[in-house]
Amino acid sequence: MNTVFKSELERAYDIVQWTPTEEQLLKIAKFIKEHPEQLRLVSGYISEVCTDVLFYAAEGYDNSDLNYLIAVAIKAVEEAN
């Protein structure tokens, strides 16, 4: 899986600790690709898929970060196929 995608998830969602597998990252990328209108729900989905994730508690998201994340997720899914 594309390490850029993992890094962008960490930056966009303030993830401070996790050890996702390639399969888990692909599930997250597919969720983002299939539901770009639900980016606010991605942190909850990450928590469901990766039970060891820890987030830094902060308020708000930067939409430019999330738009870039959609592009990186699409690329990661395409590369996995």
mmCIF file of N, CA and C in Angstrom:
data_model
loop_
_atom_site.group_PDB
_atom_site.id
_atom_site.type_symbol
_atom_site.label_atom_id
_atom_site.label_comp_id
_atom_site.label_asym_id
_atom_site.label_seq_id
_atom_site.Cartn_x
_atom_site.Cartn_y
_atom_site.Cartn_z
ATOM 1 N N MET A 1 0.857 -1.182 0.000
ATOM 2 C CA MET A 1 0.000 0.000 0.000
ATOM 3 C C MET A 1 0.893 1.231 0.000
ATOM 4 N N ASN A 2 0.402 2.218 -0.577
ATOM 5 C CA ASN A 2 1.101 3.485 -0.697
ATOM 6 C C ASN A 2 1.341 4.105 0.689
ATOM 7 N N THR A 3 2.599 4.341 1.040
ATOM 8 C CA THR A 3 2.919 4.938 2.341
ATOM 9 C C THR A 3 2.471 6.394 2.412
ATOM 10 N N VAL A 4 2.312 7.026 1.244
ATOM 11 C CA VAL A 4 1.811 8.399 1.224
ATOM 12 C C VAL A 4 0.394 8.420 1.784
ATOM 13 N N PHE A 5 -0.428 7.438 1.425
ATOM 14 C CA PHE A 5 -1.796 7.380 1.921
ATOM 15 C C PHE A 5 -1.809 7.249 3.439
ATOM 16 N N LYS A 6 -1.009 6.360 3.986
ATOM 17 C CA LYS A 6 -0.925 6.184 5.443
ATOM 18 C C LYS A 6 -0.508 7.490 6.109
ATOM 19 N N SER A 7 0.483 8.139 5.562
ATOM 20 C CA SER A 7 0.957 9.414 6.124
ATOM 21 C C SER A 7 -0.109 10.497 6.060
ATOM 22 N N GLU A 8 -0.852 10.536 4.955
ATOM 23 C CA GLU A 8 -1.914 11.536 4.817
ATOM 24 C C GLU A 8 -3.054 11.276 5.799
ATOM 25 N N LEU A 9 -3.385 10.009 6.034
ATOM 26 C CA LEU A 9 -4.387 9.694 7.055
ATOM 27 C C LEU A 9 -3.921 10.188 8.414
ATOM 28 N N GLU A 10 -2.670 9.930 8.733
ATOM 29 C CA GLU A 10 -2.121 10.352 10.033
ATOM 30 C C GLU A 10 -2.185 11.862 10.185
ATOM 31 N N ARG A 11 -1.859 12.578 9.126
ATOM 32 C CA ARG A 11 -1.859 14.039 9.182
ATOM 33 C C ARG A 11 -3.281 14.591 9.222
ATOM 34 N N ALA A 12 -4.147 14.083 8.347
ATOM 35 C CA ALA A 12 -5.507 14.616 8.242
ATOM 36 C C ALA A 12 -6.358 14.326 9.471
ATOM 37 N N TYR A 13 -6.118 13.174 10.105
ATOM 38 C CA TYR A 13 -6.955 12.769 11.243
ATOM 39 C C TYR A 13 -6.203 12.763 12.568
ATOM 40 N N ASP A 14 -5.045 13.375 12.597
ATOM 41 C CA ASP A 14 -4.256 13.501 13.831
ATOM 42 C C ASP A 14 -4.052 12.154 14.525
ATOM 43 N N ILE A 15 -3.640 11.160 13.753
ATOM 44 C CA ILE A 15 -3.355 9.835 14.305
ATOM 45 C C ILE A 15 -1.942 9.868 14.884
ATOM 46 N N VAL A 16 -1.831 9.496 16.143
ATOM 47 C CA VAL A 16 -0.516 9.529 16.795
ATOM 48 C C VAL A 16 0.085 8.134 16.968
ATOM 49 N N GLN A 17 -0.763 7.105 16.923
ATOM 50 C CA GLN A 17 -0.227 5.754 17.075
ATOM 51 C C GLN A 17 -1.177 4.753 16.429
ATOM 52 N N TRP A 18 -0.616 3.854 15.607
ATOM 53 C CA TRP A 18 -1.380 2.750 15.038
ATOM 54 C C TRP A 18 -0.448 1.873 14.233
ATOM 55 N N THR A 19 -0.891 0.662 13.975
ATOM 56 C CA THR A 19 -0.108 -0.278 13.163
ATOM 57 C C THR A 19 -1.042 -0.973 12.169
ATOM 58 N N PRO A 20 -1.526 -0.219 11.172
ATOM 59 C CA PRO A 20 -2.463 -0.805 10.220
ATOM 60 C C PRO A 20 -1.770 -1.782 9.270
ATOM 61 N N THR A 21 -2.505 -2.819 8.890
ATOM 62 C CA THR A 21 -2.010 -3.745 7.884
ATOM 63 C C THR A 21 -2.319 -3.174 6.507
ATOM 64 N N GLU A 22 -1.744 -3.780 5.484
ATOM 65 C CA GLU A 22 -2.043 -3.362 4.115
ATOM 66 C C GLU A 22 -3.534 -3.540 3.821
ATOM 67 N N GLU A 23 -4.110 -4.625 4.306
ATOM 68 C CA GLU A 23 -5.533 -4.894 4.105
ATOM 69 C C GLU A 23 -6.395 -3.824 4.768
ATOM 70 N N GLN A 24 -6.035 -3.414 5.978
ATOM 71 C CA GLN A 24 -6.792 -2.379 6.677
ATOM 72 C C GLN A 24 -6.696 -1.041 5.949
ATOM 73 N N LEU A 25 -5.500 -0.694 5.480
ATOM 74 C CA LEU A 25 -5.337 0.559 4.744
ATOM 75 C C LEU A 25 -6.158 0.545 3.456
ATOM 76 N N LEU A 26 -6.201 -0.600 2.789
ATOM 77 C CA LEU A 26 -6.991 -0.703 1.567
ATOM 78 C C LEU A 26 -8.481 -0.551 1.868
ATOM 79 N N LYS A 27 -8.964 -1.118 2.967
ATOM 80 C CA LYS A 27 -10.370 -0.957 3.360
ATOM 81 C C LYS A 27 -10.694 0.516 3.585
ATOM 82 N N ILE A 28 -9.795 1.218 4.257
ATOM 83 C CA ILE A 28 -10.005 2.644 4.532
ATOM 84 C C ILE A 28 -9.991 3.440 3.228
ATOM 85 N N ALA A 29 -9.046 3.133 2.357
ATOM 86 C CA ALA A 29 -8.963 3.831 1.064
ATOM 87 C C ALA A 29 -10.229 3.604 0.246
ATOM 88 N N LYS A 30 -10.739 2.372 0.233
ATOM 89 C CA LYS A 30 -11.978 2.083 -0.504
ATOM 90 C C LYS A 30 -13.161 2.836 0.098
ATOM 91 N N PHE A 31 -13.223 2.905 1.432
ATOM 92 C CA PHE A 31 -14.302 3.643 2.088
ATOM 93 C C PHE A 31 -14.275 5.107 1.651
ATOM 94 N N ILE A 32 -13.100 5.705 1.645
ATOM 95 C CA ILE A 32 -12.972 7.117 1.259
ATOM 96 C C ILE A 32 -13.335 7.296 -0.206
ATOM 97 N N LYS A 33 -12.868 6.394 -1.056
ATOM 98 C CA LYS A 33 -13.156 6.497 -2.488
ATOM 99 C C LYS A 33 -14.659 6.361 -2.750
ATOM 100 N N GLU A 34 -15.314 5.447 -2.051
ATOM 101 C CA GLU A 34 -16.736 5.187 -2.280
ATOM 102 C C GLU A 34 -17.654 6.181 -1.571
ATOM 103 N N HIS A 35 -17.154 6.872 -0.539
ATOM 104 C CA HIS A 35 -17.971 7.797 0.253
ATOM 105 C C HIS A 35 -17.260 9.132 0.482
ATOM 106 N N PRO A 36 -16.853 9.829 -0.582
ATOM 107 C CA PRO A 36 -16.113 11.081 -0.372
ATOM 108 C C PRO A 36 -16.923 12.151 0.343
ATOM 109 N N GLU A 37 -18.247 12.036 0.309
ATOM 110 C CA GLU A 37 -19.099 13.019 0.991
ATOM 111 C C GLU A 37 -19.156 12.770 2.494
ATOM 112 N N GLN A 38 -18.606 11.662 2.961
ATOM 113 C CA GLN A 38 -18.665 11.307 4.376
ATOM 114 C C GLN A 38 -17.296 11.341 5.052
ATOM 115 N N LEU A 39 -16.458 12.274 4.663
ATOM 116 C CA LEU A 39 -15.106 12.324 5.226
ATOM 117 C C LEU A 39 -15.085 12.566 6.728
ATOM 118 N N ARG A 40 -16.123 13.166 7.257
ATOM 119 C CA ARG A 40 -16.188 13.402 8.706
ATOM 120 C C ARG A 40 -16.349 12.093 9.476
ATOM 121 N N LEU A 41 -16.783 11.038 8.776
ATOM 122 C CA LEU A 41 -16.987 9.737 9.419
ATOM 123 C C LEU A 41 -15.774 8.822 9.323
ATOM 124 N N VAL A 42 -14.742 9.260 8.617
ATOM 125 C CA VAL A 42 -13.583 8.400 8.380
ATOM 126 C C VAL A 42 -12.862 8.048 9.676
ATOM 127 N N SER A 43 -12.740 8.969 10.606
ATOM 128 C CA SER A 43 -12.043 8.650 11.861
ATOM 129 C C SER A 43 -12.761 7.526 12.605
ATOM 130 N N GLY A 44 -14.088 7.543 12.587
ATOM 131 C CA GLY A 44 -14.849 6.455 13.204
ATOM 132 C C GLY A 44 -14.623 5.143 12.474
ATOM 133 N N TYR A 45 -14.571 5.199 11.149
ATOM 134 C CA TYR A 45 -14.325 3.990 10.363
ATOM 135 C C TYR A 45 -12.917 3.455 10.630
ATOM 136 N N ILE A 46 -11.945 4.360 10.731
ATOM 137 C CA ILE A 46 -10.575 3.944 11.056
ATOM 138 C C ILE A 46 -10.569 3.213 12.394
ATOM 139 N N SER A 47 -11.296 3.737 13.370
ATOM 140 C CA SER A 47 -11.368 3.099 14.690
ATOM 141 C C SER A 47 -11.982 1.705 14.620
ATOM 142 N N GLU A 48 -12.962 1.519 13.738
ATOM 143 C CA GLU A 48 -13.580 0.199 13.570
ATOM 144 C C GLU A 48 -12.618 -0.792 12.925
ATOM 145 N N VAL A 49 -11.874 -0.322 11.932
ATOM 146 C CA VAL A 49 -10.980 -1.197 11.171
ATOM 147 C C VAL A 49 -9.682 -1.471 11.925
ATOM 148 N N CYS A 50 -9.151 -0.467 12.595
ATOM 149 C CA CYS A 50 -7.868 -0.573 13.308
ATOM 150 C C CYS A 50 -8.112 -0.296 14.788
ATOM 151 N N THR A 51 -8.238 -1.330 15.556
ATOM 152 C CA THR A 51 -8.603 -1.158 16.964
ATOM 153 C C THR A 51 -7.485 -0.576 17.816
ATOM 154 N N ASP A 52 -6.259 -0.535 17.297
ATOM 155 C CA ASP A 52 -5.140 -0.010 18.088
ATOM 156 C C ASP A 52 -4.858 1.469 17.833
ATOM 157 N N VAL A 53 -5.719 2.152 17.100
ATOM 158 C CA VAL A 53 -5.458 3.539 16.715
ATOM 159 C C VAL A 53 -5.675 4.497 17.885
ATOM 160 N N LEU A 54 -4.795 5.489 17.974
ATOM 161 C CA LEU A 54 -4.927 6.582 18.939
ATOM 162 C C LEU A 54 -4.899 7.894 18.170
ATOM 163 N N PHE A 55 -5.876 8.755 18.456
ATOM 164 C CA PHE A 55 -5.964 10.060 17.814
ATOM 165 C C PHE A 55 -5.572 11.153 18.798
ATOM 166 N N TYR A 56 -4.973 12.209 18.287
ATOM 167 C CA TYR A 56 -4.747 13.413 19.065
ATOM 168 C C TYR A 56 -6.072 14.158 19.092
ATOM 169 N N ALA A 57 -6.524 14.544 20.248
ATOM 170 C CA ALA A 57 -7.816 15.239 20.371
ATOM 171 C C ALA A 57 -7.651 16.693 19.953
ATOM 172 N N ALA A 58 -8.288 17.043 18.856
ATOM 173 C CA ALA A 58 -8.257 18.412 18.349
ATOM 174 C C ALA A 58 -9.602 18.700 17.710
ATOM 175 N N GLU A 59 -9.883 19.972 17.501
ATOM 176 C CA GLU A 59 -11.162 20.349 16.921
ATOM 177 C C GLU A 59 -10.999 20.716 15.458
ATOM 178 N N GLY A 60 -11.969 20.312 14.649
ATOM 179 C CA GLY A 60 -12.047 20.730 13.257
ATOM 180 C C GLY A 60 -11.094 20.004 12.331
ATOM 181 N N TYR A 61 -11.422 20.083 11.051
ATOM 182 C CA TYR A 61 -10.603 19.515 9.996
ATOM 183 C C TYR A 61 -10.337 20.589 8.975
ATOM 184 N N ASP A 62 -9.215 20.474 8.307
ATOM 185 C CA ASP A 62 -8.882 21.367 7.210
ATOM 186 C C ASP A 62 -9.395 20.716 5.927
ATOM 187 N N ASN A 63 -10.367 21.343 5.262
ATOM 188 C CA ASN A 63 -10.948 20.739 4.064
ATOM 189 C C ASN A 63 -9.934 20.500 2.964
ATOM 190 N N SER A 64 -8.919 21.342 2.853
ATOM 191 C CA SER A 64 -7.913 21.106 1.825
ATOM 192 C C SER A 64 -7.167 19.803 2.099
ATOM 193 N N ASP A 65 -6.911 19.490 3.361
ATOM 194 C CA ASP A 65 -6.291 18.211 3.715
ATOM 195 C C ASP A 65 -7.187 17.057 3.311
ATOM 196 N N LEU A 66 -8.477 17.177 3.549
ATOM 197 C CA LEU A 66 -9.413 16.101 3.248
ATOM 198 C C LEU A 66 -9.587 15.920 1.749
ATOM 199 N N ASN A 67 -9.580 16.998 0.988
ATOM 200 C CA ASN A 67 -9.669 16.876 -0.468
ATOM 201 C C ASN A 67 -8.447 16.162 -1.029
ATOM 202 N N TYR A 68 -7.286 16.477 -0.507
ATOM 203 C CA TYR A 68 -6.077 15.794 -0.945
ATOM 204 C C TYR A 68 -6.138 14.323 -0.542
ATOM 205 N N LEU A 69 -6.678 14.039 0.623
ATOM 206 C CA LEU A 69 -6.808 12.663 1.099
ATOM 207 C C LEU A 69 -7.676 11.837 0.153
ATOM 208 N N ILE A 70 -8.738 12.413 -0.380
ATOM 209 C CA ILE A 70 -9.578 11.704 -1.350
ATOM 210 C C ILE A 70 -8.731 11.298 -2.559
ATOM 211 N N ALA A 71 -7.953 12.219 -3.067
ATOM 212 C CA ALA A 71 -7.118 11.928 -4.237
ATOM 213 C C ALA A 71 -6.103 10.827 -3.940
ATOM 214 N N VAL A 72 -5.497 10.869 -2.766
ATOM 215 C CA VAL A 72 -4.508 9.856 -2.404
ATOM 216 C C VAL A 72 -5.188 8.500 -2.192
ATOM 217 N N ALA A 73 -6.390 8.485 -1.619
ATOM 218 C CA ALA A 73 -7.123 7.238 -1.425
ATOM 219 C C ALA A 73 -7.474 6.595 -2.751
ATOM 220 N N ILE A 74 -7.937 7.387 -3.689
ATOM 221 C CA ILE A 74 -8.276 6.864 -5.012
ATOM 222 C C ILE A 74 -7.040 6.251 -5.669
ATOM 223 N N LYS A 75 -5.922 6.946 -5.583
ATOM 224 C CA LYS A 75 -4.682 6.445 -6.167
ATOM 225 C C LYS A 75 -4.250 5.136 -5.495
ATOM 226 N N ALA A 76 -4.384 5.058 -4.163
ATOM 227 C CA ALA A 76 -3.983 3.846 -3.435
ATOM 228 C C ALA A 76 -4.830 2.657 -3.849
ATOM 229 N N VAL A 77 -6.133 2.865 -4.022
ATOM 230 C CA VAL A 77 -7.020 1.779 -4.451
ATOM 231 C C VAL A 77 -6.673 1.338 -5.853
ATOM 232 N N GLU A 78 -6.437 2.289 -6.743
ATOM 233 C CA GLU A 78 -6.092 1.962 -8.130
ATOM 234 C C GLU A 78 -4.776 1.195 -8.206
ATOM 235 N N GLU A 79 -3.797 1.586 -7.400
ATOM 236 C CA GLU A 79 -2.507 0.898 -7.394
ATOM 237 C C GLU A 79 -2.624 -0.511 -6.839
ATOM 238 N N ALA A 80 -3.560 -0.728 -5.922
ATOM 239 C CA ALA A 80 -3.736 -2.057 -5.318
ATOM 240 C C ALA A 80 -4.403 -3.026 -6.288
ATOM 241 N N ASN A 81 -5.112 -2.486 -7.264
ATOM 242 C CA ASN A 81 -5.819 -3.350 -8.242
ATOM 243 C C ASN A 81 -4.936 -3.726 -9.359
#
